[in-house]
Amino acid sequence: MRTIDDFTRPLEYLSPMDAPLRKVVREWADNEVIPHRRKFDEDYEEHKLIEPAFDKLMGEYGMQRVLFPSDLGGWGMGGSNYFATAAYMLCEEVSRADSGMGVAFAVVHWPLLLICVEPHVNRELCEEFAPIFCSTTKARFAANAMTEPQGGADIENMDIVRGSTIQTTAVLDGDEWVINGHKLWPTNSGGVCDLFGVVCTTRAGSNDPDDFAFIFVPADTPGVTQGPPYQKAGMAADKNGDIWFENVRVPRPYRAHGPGEDLKYFKEMVALGNTMSVAFAGGALLNVYERLYEFVTETTYKGQPLKEHDAVAGVLADIATDIEVIRVVGYQNARMLDRTDLYGPRWGEELVAKSRAYKYYTCDRAMDVTGKAMNLLSNYGADRDWDIEKHWRDLKIVQLWLGGKQLGQAEVARFFFDLETV
Ligand SMILES: Cc1cc2nc3c(=O)[nH]c(=O)nc-3n(C[C@H](O)[C@H](O)[C@H](O)COP(=O)(O)OP(=O)(O)OC[C@H]3O[C@@H](n4cnc5c(N)ncnc54)[C@H](O)[C@@H]3O)c2cc1C
């Protein structure tokens, strides 16, 4: 009998830790998440069911510590040249059970990437923030606070808009940054965040890259307020809400790197965010395959299993082909981010644009695959007991973030066709 492991993973370049880590996460997904996930939608505020699963994966198994240097209680993955490939596998396996958990898990590491990953480790900030994540068995959350009420896509569209629309300001007062602004939608906000990475400008309206600042703000700093989580179409495991920063003071060294450098590595965050979005969608699709396999094998039509009919088999082939291609592309993209010796820096325009291409391609295919799978399941496509409708709702959300499809198209066209104004 075929399984999800028959979809290709590039065996020649998987991380040496792939097999043992994958086994741990898959068992966790099968035992701690999949039996409960149909009740997650109603748990979006309290996280009564969701929190214990996060505690186990991130706190007890320690997967919130992976990026920190080992002498600070971490696993040292920030210094590994398998860091992106291993991260892809972890996000894929978590998302097979629940892509909302996949994104919440990934975003814990998203802002930490700026300070924990070679070649731009900020040792002082690693030491400062390691205890939040490394000295507890409870899940801890970080968030990347980028999107603002006037728009998220423009803030990411750095090559054209160049930070000129950012309205969250950071002003130096002696040895402290004073931060004022309003952010919304960050994954792991909505009341759960422990540590924010905040996208700010040091000169409102400026399009000088030096004025782009990425500043860390512990969530319990006076002047930080987190609103309640929004109720979304799906992805209840990811809390999103408003955050207000009112005269928030943090030490000067909490700026990740400094003028020019913050923006450079922020682009790396955008690349990684897109690559991991492929893993969230690809992981969920593996589970769509599992549930669909079961349905078309068990259900009969004219005395034959559904899958043994020509019209159905053709659709099944299209679905399997999309999942196969997405998996190959996703791992290839992750490996390109690890092999900077061959593909250039992770923050370079090539990897940023290509990761956007893979993300929006994957999301388009994922919507098509889940739609086709629901057609085959007919009434059961809409039935919570079959889980496909959950993945369909969740995957639509993956398509919307990181500037949505439009920004993806703009950046891909800009790179491949040398656009100058779009
Ligand atoms: C579940 C979830 C998790 C999220 N996580 C985070 C997070 O961790 N951190 C964070 O900061 N934000 C996060 N967001 C917010 C998300 O990234 C933004 O909503 C997204 O970037 C779009 O921004 P916007 O909604 O403000 O739309 P706008 O920026 O106002 O864009 C409006 C429309 O214009 C289009 N558009 C934008 N630019 C162009 C262009 N150049 N050409 C053509 N069309 C364009 C957009 O695609 C969109 O359709 C999350 C959102 C969701 C739903």
XYZ file of C-alpha atoms and ligand atoms in Angstrom:
475
model
C 0.000 0.000 0.000
C 1.301 3.476 -0.929
C 1.788 6.124 1.766
C 2.753 9.778 1.928
C 6.405 8.698 1.987
C 6.072 7.590 -1.617
C 6.016 11.290 -2.572
C 9.615 12.209 -3.317
C 11.937 13.746 -0.789
C 15.421 14.479 -2.119
C 17.240 11.691 -0.301
C 20.636 12.929 -1.494
C 20.399 16.103 0.557
C 18.095 15.550 3.505
C 19.481 16.636 6.851
C 21.300 13.833 8.743
C 18.749 14.386 11.523
C 15.815 14.015 9.144
C 14.733 10.462 9.959
C 14.792 10.572 13.786
C 13.280 14.063 13.993
C 10.594 13.287 11.427
C 9.600 10.188 13.420
C 9.193 12.199 16.631
C 7.088 14.894 14.973
C 4.942 12.431 13.042
C 4.134 10.496 16.225
C 3.336 13.749 18.000
C 1.028 14.767 15.134
C -0.741 11.385 15.084
C -1.239 11.228 18.848
C -1.498 14.813 20.095
C -3.066 16.737 17.223
C -4.998 14.672 14.679
C -7.397 13.102 17.242
C -8.362 16.583 18.528
C -8.102 18.899 15.547
C -11.782 18.847 14.596
C -12.470 20.772 17.791
C -9.742 23.373 17.192
C -12.032 25.890 15.439
C -14.053 26.377 18.625
C -10.832 26.554 20.682
C -9.482 29.631 18.858
C -9.662 31.893 21.944
C -8.800 29.644 24.855
C -6.435 27.126 23.232
C -7.455 24.546 25.847
C -6.845 21.687 23.400
C -4.207 23.424 21.320
C -1.895 24.566 24.131
C -1.013 21.096 25.520
C 0.044 19.947 22.047
C 2.261 23.029 21.650
C 3.696 22.506 25.162
C 4.737 18.991 24.261
C 6.327 19.774 20.902
C 7.975 23.056 21.690
C 8.535 22.978 25.452
C 9.003 19.303 26.365
C 10.632 18.080 23.136
C 12.440 21.419 22.949
C 11.670 22.432 19.392
C 11.416 26.084 20.333
C 15.121 25.953 21.220
C 16.483 24.635 17.939
C 18.062 27.842 16.602
C 19.880 28.976 19.741
C 23.576 28.104 20.228
C 24.064 24.886 22.217
C 25.983 26.586 25.043
C 22.860 28.697 25.675
C 20.586 25.647 25.926
C 19.704 25.483 22.236
C 20.330 22.838 19.580
C 22.717 24.974 17.529
C 20.729 24.625 14.309
C 21.418 28.289 13.517
C 24.961 27.200 12.673
C 23.957 24.195 10.560
C 24.123 24.119 6.791
C 20.977 21.993 6.875
C 19.009 24.615 8.754
C 16.439 25.410 6.027
C 16.056 21.796 4.845
C 15.471 20.598 8.410
C 13.050 23.467 9.075
C 11.129 22.549 5.926
C 10.726 18.964 7.136
C 9.539 20.074 10.593
C 6.999 22.516 9.132
C 5.763 19.901 6.657
C 5.213 17.280 9.350
C 3.472 19.675 11.766
C 1.265 20.991 8.942
C 0.218 17.507 7.892
C -1.771 17.557 11.134
C -2.639 21.256 11.232
C -1.141 24.019 9.115
C -2.238 26.614 11.701
C 0.073 24.845 14.145
C 2.668 24.749 11.389
C 2.715 28.504 11.008
C 2.567 29.193 14.758
C 5.502 26.835 15.270
C 7.522 28.305 12.404
C 6.968 31.906 13.428
C 8.494 31.247 16.858
C 11.744 30.963 14.919
C 11.019 33.636 12.311
C 12.285 36.748 14.130
C 14.920 34.682 15.978
C 16.398 33.870 12.589
C 17.804 37.390 12.484
C 19.930 36.871 15.578
C 20.543 33.093 15.782
C 21.505 32.080 12.247
C 24.937 32.259 10.625
C 26.446 34.413 9.158
C 24.683 37.110 11.208
C 24.493 35.777 14.768
C 23.986 38.521 17.342
C 25.479 36.780 20.346
C 24.430 39.465 22.828
C 20.760 39.163 21.859
C 20.956 35.349 21.778
C 22.139 35.480 25.388
C 19.421 37.985 26.257
C 16.494 36.008 24.818
C 17.622 32.362 25.094
C 16.196 32.011 28.635
C 12.665 32.815 27.395
C 12.725 29.746 25.136
C 15.414 27.469 26.569
C 14.668 27.377 30.284
C 11.092 26.135 30.281
C 9.060 23.106 29.275
C 6.098 25.320 28.328
C 5.572 26.609 24.796
C 6.818 30.150 24.259
C 5.924 32.319 21.286
C 7.676 34.931 19.209
C 6.039 37.101 16.540
C 7.142 39.185 13.601
C 5.132 42.418 13.863
C 5.264 43.864 10.379
C 1.744 44.499 9.001
C 0.066 47.811 9.895
C -3.488 49.115 9.433
C -2.578 51.037 6.261
C -1.221 47.872 4.606
C 1.085 44.907 4.931
C 2.149 44.331 1.351
C 3.830 47.728 1.006
C 6.003 47.064 4.028
C 7.288 43.881 2.419
C 7.639 45.519 -0.991
C 10.996 46.902 0.014
C 12.597 47.234 -3.405
C 9.948 49.670 -4.630
C 8.322 51.212 -1.542
C 11.560 51.068 0.509
C 9.958 51.350 3.921
C 8.396 54.744 3.259
C 4.927 53.647 4.447
C 6.007 52.221 7.802
C 4.256 54.184 10.520
C 5.640 52.489 13.601
C 8.447 54.759 14.747
C 11.580 54.079 16.775
C 13.350 57.101 18.212
C 16.593 56.957 20.169
C 16.434 58.595 23.579
C 19.825 58.171 25.235
C 20.478 54.453 25.334
C 16.894 53.420 24.685
C 14.608 53.071 21.687
C 11.175 54.595 22.170
C 8.636 52.782 19.978
C 5.157 53.966 18.990
C 2.802 52.295 16.550
C -0.019 49.900 15.827
C 0.509 46.469 14.258
C -2.040 43.855 13.328
C -2.304 40.251 12.204
C 1.101 38.878 13.327
C 1.080 35.135 13.813
C 1.454 34.378 17.549
C -0.086 37.678 18.681
C -3.645 37.749 20.032
C -2.341 37.523 23.603
C 0.143 34.632 23.393
C 3.295 36.427 22.318
C 6.348 36.506 24.589
C 8.783 38.298 22.286
C 8.031 40.608 19.377
C 10.333 41.488 16.521
C 8.972 44.862 15.420
C 9.422 46.450 12.005
C 9.922 50.187 12.591
C 11.225 53.284 10.854
C 13.688 55.605 12.525
C 12.454 58.481 10.287
C 8.786 58.419 9.273
C 8.293 58.666 5.499
C 11.947 57.899 4.725
C 12.856 55.509 1.913
C 16.462 55.247 3.053
C 17.241 51.569 3.844
C 19.272 52.741 6.829
C 16.071 53.963 8.495
C 14.461 50.526 8.449
C 14.831 49.059 11.944
C 13.997 45.609 13.310
C 13.781 45.900 17.088
C 13.043 43.191 19.655
C 10.418 43.972 22.292
C 9.577 41.536 25.103
C 5.784 41.381 25.281
C 5.700 42.306 28.970
C 7.446 45.667 28.380
C 5.315 48.572 29.692
C 3.337 50.201 26.875
C 2.763 46.969 24.897
C -0.887 45.915 24.578
C -2.079 42.781 22.767
C -5.723 42.590 21.677
C -7.751 39.354 21.615
C -7.403 36.854 18.748
C -9.441 37.333 15.586
C -11.894 34.637 14.529
C -10.771 33.389 11.110
C -11.975 30.893 8.482
C -9.527 28.368 9.943
C -6.049 28.118 11.447
C -7.334 28.488 14.984
C -3.976 27.330 16.355
C -2.441 30.540 15.062
C -3.609 33.543 17.093
C -3.635 36.881 15.253
C -4.605 40.230 16.727
C -3.815 43.908 17.181
C -0.774 45.145 19.087
C -0.270 48.687 20.265
C 3.142 50.087 21.190
C 2.795 53.267 23.262
C 6.060 54.904 24.301
C 7.611 51.469 24.680
C 11.224 51.687 25.846
C 13.803 48.985 25.131
C 17.617 49.068 25.372
C 19.486 50.328 22.311
C 21.156 46.903 21.617
C 17.683 45.366 21.059
C 17.913 46.577 17.448
C 18.798 43.384 15.552
C 21.832 44.655 13.635
C 21.678 48.312 12.650
C 21.300 50.611 9.643
C 21.142 48.761 6.315
C 21.738 45.372 7.911
C 18.252 45.071 9.451
C 16.644 45.485 6.060
C 19.060 43.054 4.422
C 18.213 40.278 6.849
C 14.513 41.176 6.852
C 14.530 40.172 3.177
C 15.913 36.824 4.310
C 12.896 36.532 6.618
C 10.634 37.137 3.623
C 12.404 34.392 1.643
C 12.156 31.911 4.519
C 8.520 32.887 5.175
C 7.616 32.012 1.610
C 9.578 28.759 1.598
C 7.959 27.592 4.826
C 4.550 28.527 3.410
C 5.229 25.875 0.753
C 5.883 23.430 3.608
C 2.616 24.382 5.357
C 0.636 23.816 2.175
C 2.642 20.758 1.106
C 2.243 19.167 4.563
C -1.521 19.726 4.618
C -1.777 18.254 1.106
C -0.056 15.071 2.288
C -2.929 14.633 4.702
C -5.470 15.446 1.991
C -3.895 12.554 0.073
C -4.190 10.235 3.097
C -7.863 11.016 3.668
C -8.657 10.890 -0.045
C -6.891 7.540 -0.465
C -9.099 6.143 2.286
C -12.275 7.560 0.746
C -11.769 6.461 -2.849
C -10.718 2.979 -1.708
C -13.606 2.408 0.722
C -16.381 4.029 -1.262
C -17.834 2.005 -4.109
C -19.675 2.978 -7.244
C -21.247 0.322 -9.524
C -19.697 -2.337 -7.304
C -16.141 -1.080 -7.776
C -14.010 1.140 -5.509
C -14.398 4.736 -6.610
C -10.720 4.931 -7.606
C -11.172 2.165 -10.196
C -13.299 4.371 -12.452
C -11.589 6.173 -15.344
C -12.994 9.629 -14.622
C -11.967 9.431 -10.961
C -8.528 7.973 -11.681
C -7.736 10.923 -13.944
C -8.500 13.383 -11.151
C -6.506 11.300 -8.663
C -3.533 11.398 -11.029
C -3.743 15.190 -11.275
C -3.900 15.495 -7.493
C -0.953 13.140 -6.931
C 1.077 14.954 -9.589
C 0.546 18.321 -7.925
C 1.500 16.976 -4.499
C 4.600 15.286 -5.942
C 5.750 18.449 -7.719
C 5.090 20.680 -4.699
C 7.142 18.402 -2.460
C 10.096 18.306 -4.832
C 9.973 22.075 -5.359
C 9.644 22.789 -1.628
C 12.676 20.750 -0.621
C 14.670 22.109 -3.525
C 13.821 25.654 -2.446
C 14.843 24.887 1.141
C 18.136 23.387 -0.007
C 18.840 26.450 -2.152
C 18.559 28.514 1.037
C 21.105 26.233 2.707
C 23.521 26.174 -0.224
C 24.258 29.884 -0.332
C 27.653 28.982 -1.814
C 25.781 27.937 -4.975
C 22.649 30.105 -4.961
C 23.788 33.361 -3.378
C 22.699 34.948 -0.114
C 19.295 34.132 1.366
C 18.497 37.853 1.329
C 19.469 38.286 -2.337
C 16.810 39.286 -4.868
C 17.054 35.940 -6.652
C 16.164 33.739 -3.680
C 13.530 36.188 -2.420
C 11.796 36.294 -5.832
C 12.040 32.553 -6.427
C 10.669 31.701 -2.993
C 7.695 33.964 -3.788
C 7.188 32.094 -7.059
C 7.170 28.694 -5.332
C 4.808 29.977 -2.647
C 2.162 31.412 -4.892
C 2.393 28.517 -7.339
C 1.926 26.070 -4.458
C -1.018 27.979 -3.010
C -2.775 28.081 -6.386
C -2.249 24.336 -6.836
C -3.322 23.654 -3.240
C -6.649 25.424 -3.770
C -7.174 23.414 -6.931
C -6.233 20.108 -5.261
C -8.465 20.629 -2.222
C -11.338 21.716 -4.479
C -10.961 18.587 -6.642
C -10.693 16.358 -3.574
C -13.895 17.872 -2.175
C -15.662 17.209 -5.464
C -14.676 13.546 -5.257
C -15.866 13.303 -1.676
C -19.116 15.019 -2.648
C -21.180 15.631 0.537
C -18.312 14.347 2.633
C -16.092 17.038 1.153
C -17.974 19.471 3.354
C -18.091 17.100 6.329
C -15.754 17.874 9.209
C -15.270 14.162 9.796
C -13.284 13.916 6.588
C -10.930 16.866 7.287
C -10.628 18.008 3.678
C -12.802 21.068 4.291
C -10.493 22.029 7.158
C -7.414 21.925 4.940
C -9.323 23.846 2.231
C -10.156 26.644 4.706
C -6.625 26.676 6.104
C -4.865 26.635 2.743
C -6.854 29.594 1.490
C -5.320 31.547 4.359
C -1.758 30.574 3.363
C -2.507 32.165 -0.002
C -3.392 35.519 1.611
C -0.404 36.351 3.753
C 3.051 37.727 2.905
C 1.523 40.350 0.625
C -0.925 37.974 -1.046
C -0.684 36.660 -4.568
C -0.401 40.138 -6.124
C 2.848 41.048 -4.388
C 4.179 37.591 -5.249
C 3.426 38.168 -8.920
C 4.928 41.660 -8.842
C 8.221 40.465 -7.340
C 8.496 37.450 -9.651
C 7.804 39.556 -12.763
C 10.257 42.195 -11.502
C 13.037 39.620 -11.186
C 12.507 37.629 -14.375
C 11.514 40.529 -16.655
C 13.681 43.323 -15.187
C 10.708 45.525 -14.268
C 11.681 48.852 -12.769
C 8.471 50.449 -11.507
C 6.183 47.566 -10.442
C -3.123 33.873 9.236
C -2.332 35.106 8.954
C -1.068 35.218 9.489
C -0.345 36.401 9.306
N 0.885 36.514 9.897
C 1.518 37.704 9.862
C 2.746 37.883 10.568
O 3.293 36.933 11.153
N 3.275 39.127 10.610
C 2.699 40.186 9.984
O 3.209 41.282 10.093
N 1.566 40.031 9.233
C 0.965 38.818 9.178
N -0.193 38.652 8.460
C -0.704 39.751 7.656
C -0.462 39.528 6.189
O 0.907 39.319 5.922
C -1.038 40.723 5.435
O -2.429 40.710 5.628
C -0.714 40.656 3.994
O 0.650 40.922 3.805
C -1.512 41.658 3.157
O -1.497 42.891 3.768
P -2.858 43.693 3.927
O -3.923 42.753 4.369
O -2.576 44.871 4.787
O -3.235 44.116 2.482
P -2.675 45.362 1.675
O -1.209 45.468 1.836
O -3.490 46.542 2.043
O -2.999 44.926 0.207
C -4.333 44.974 -0.303
C -4.388 44.285 -1.643
O -3.496 44.917 -2.559
C -2.641 43.969 -3.153
N -1.333 44.542 -3.432
C -0.413 44.929 -2.539
N 0.705 45.369 -3.163
C 0.484 45.254 -4.475
C 1.248 45.525 -5.634
N 2.500 46.021 -5.552
N 0.690 45.314 -6.835
C -0.566 44.825 -6.937
N -1.336 44.528 -5.865
C -0.826 44.733 -4.650
C -2.534 42.869 -2.114
O -2.150 41.628 -2.674
C -3.943 42.825 -1.581
O -4.764 42.069 -2.431
C -0.892 37.458 8.565
C -2.148 37.306 7.970
C -2.865 36.138 8.150
C -4.202 36.012 7.506
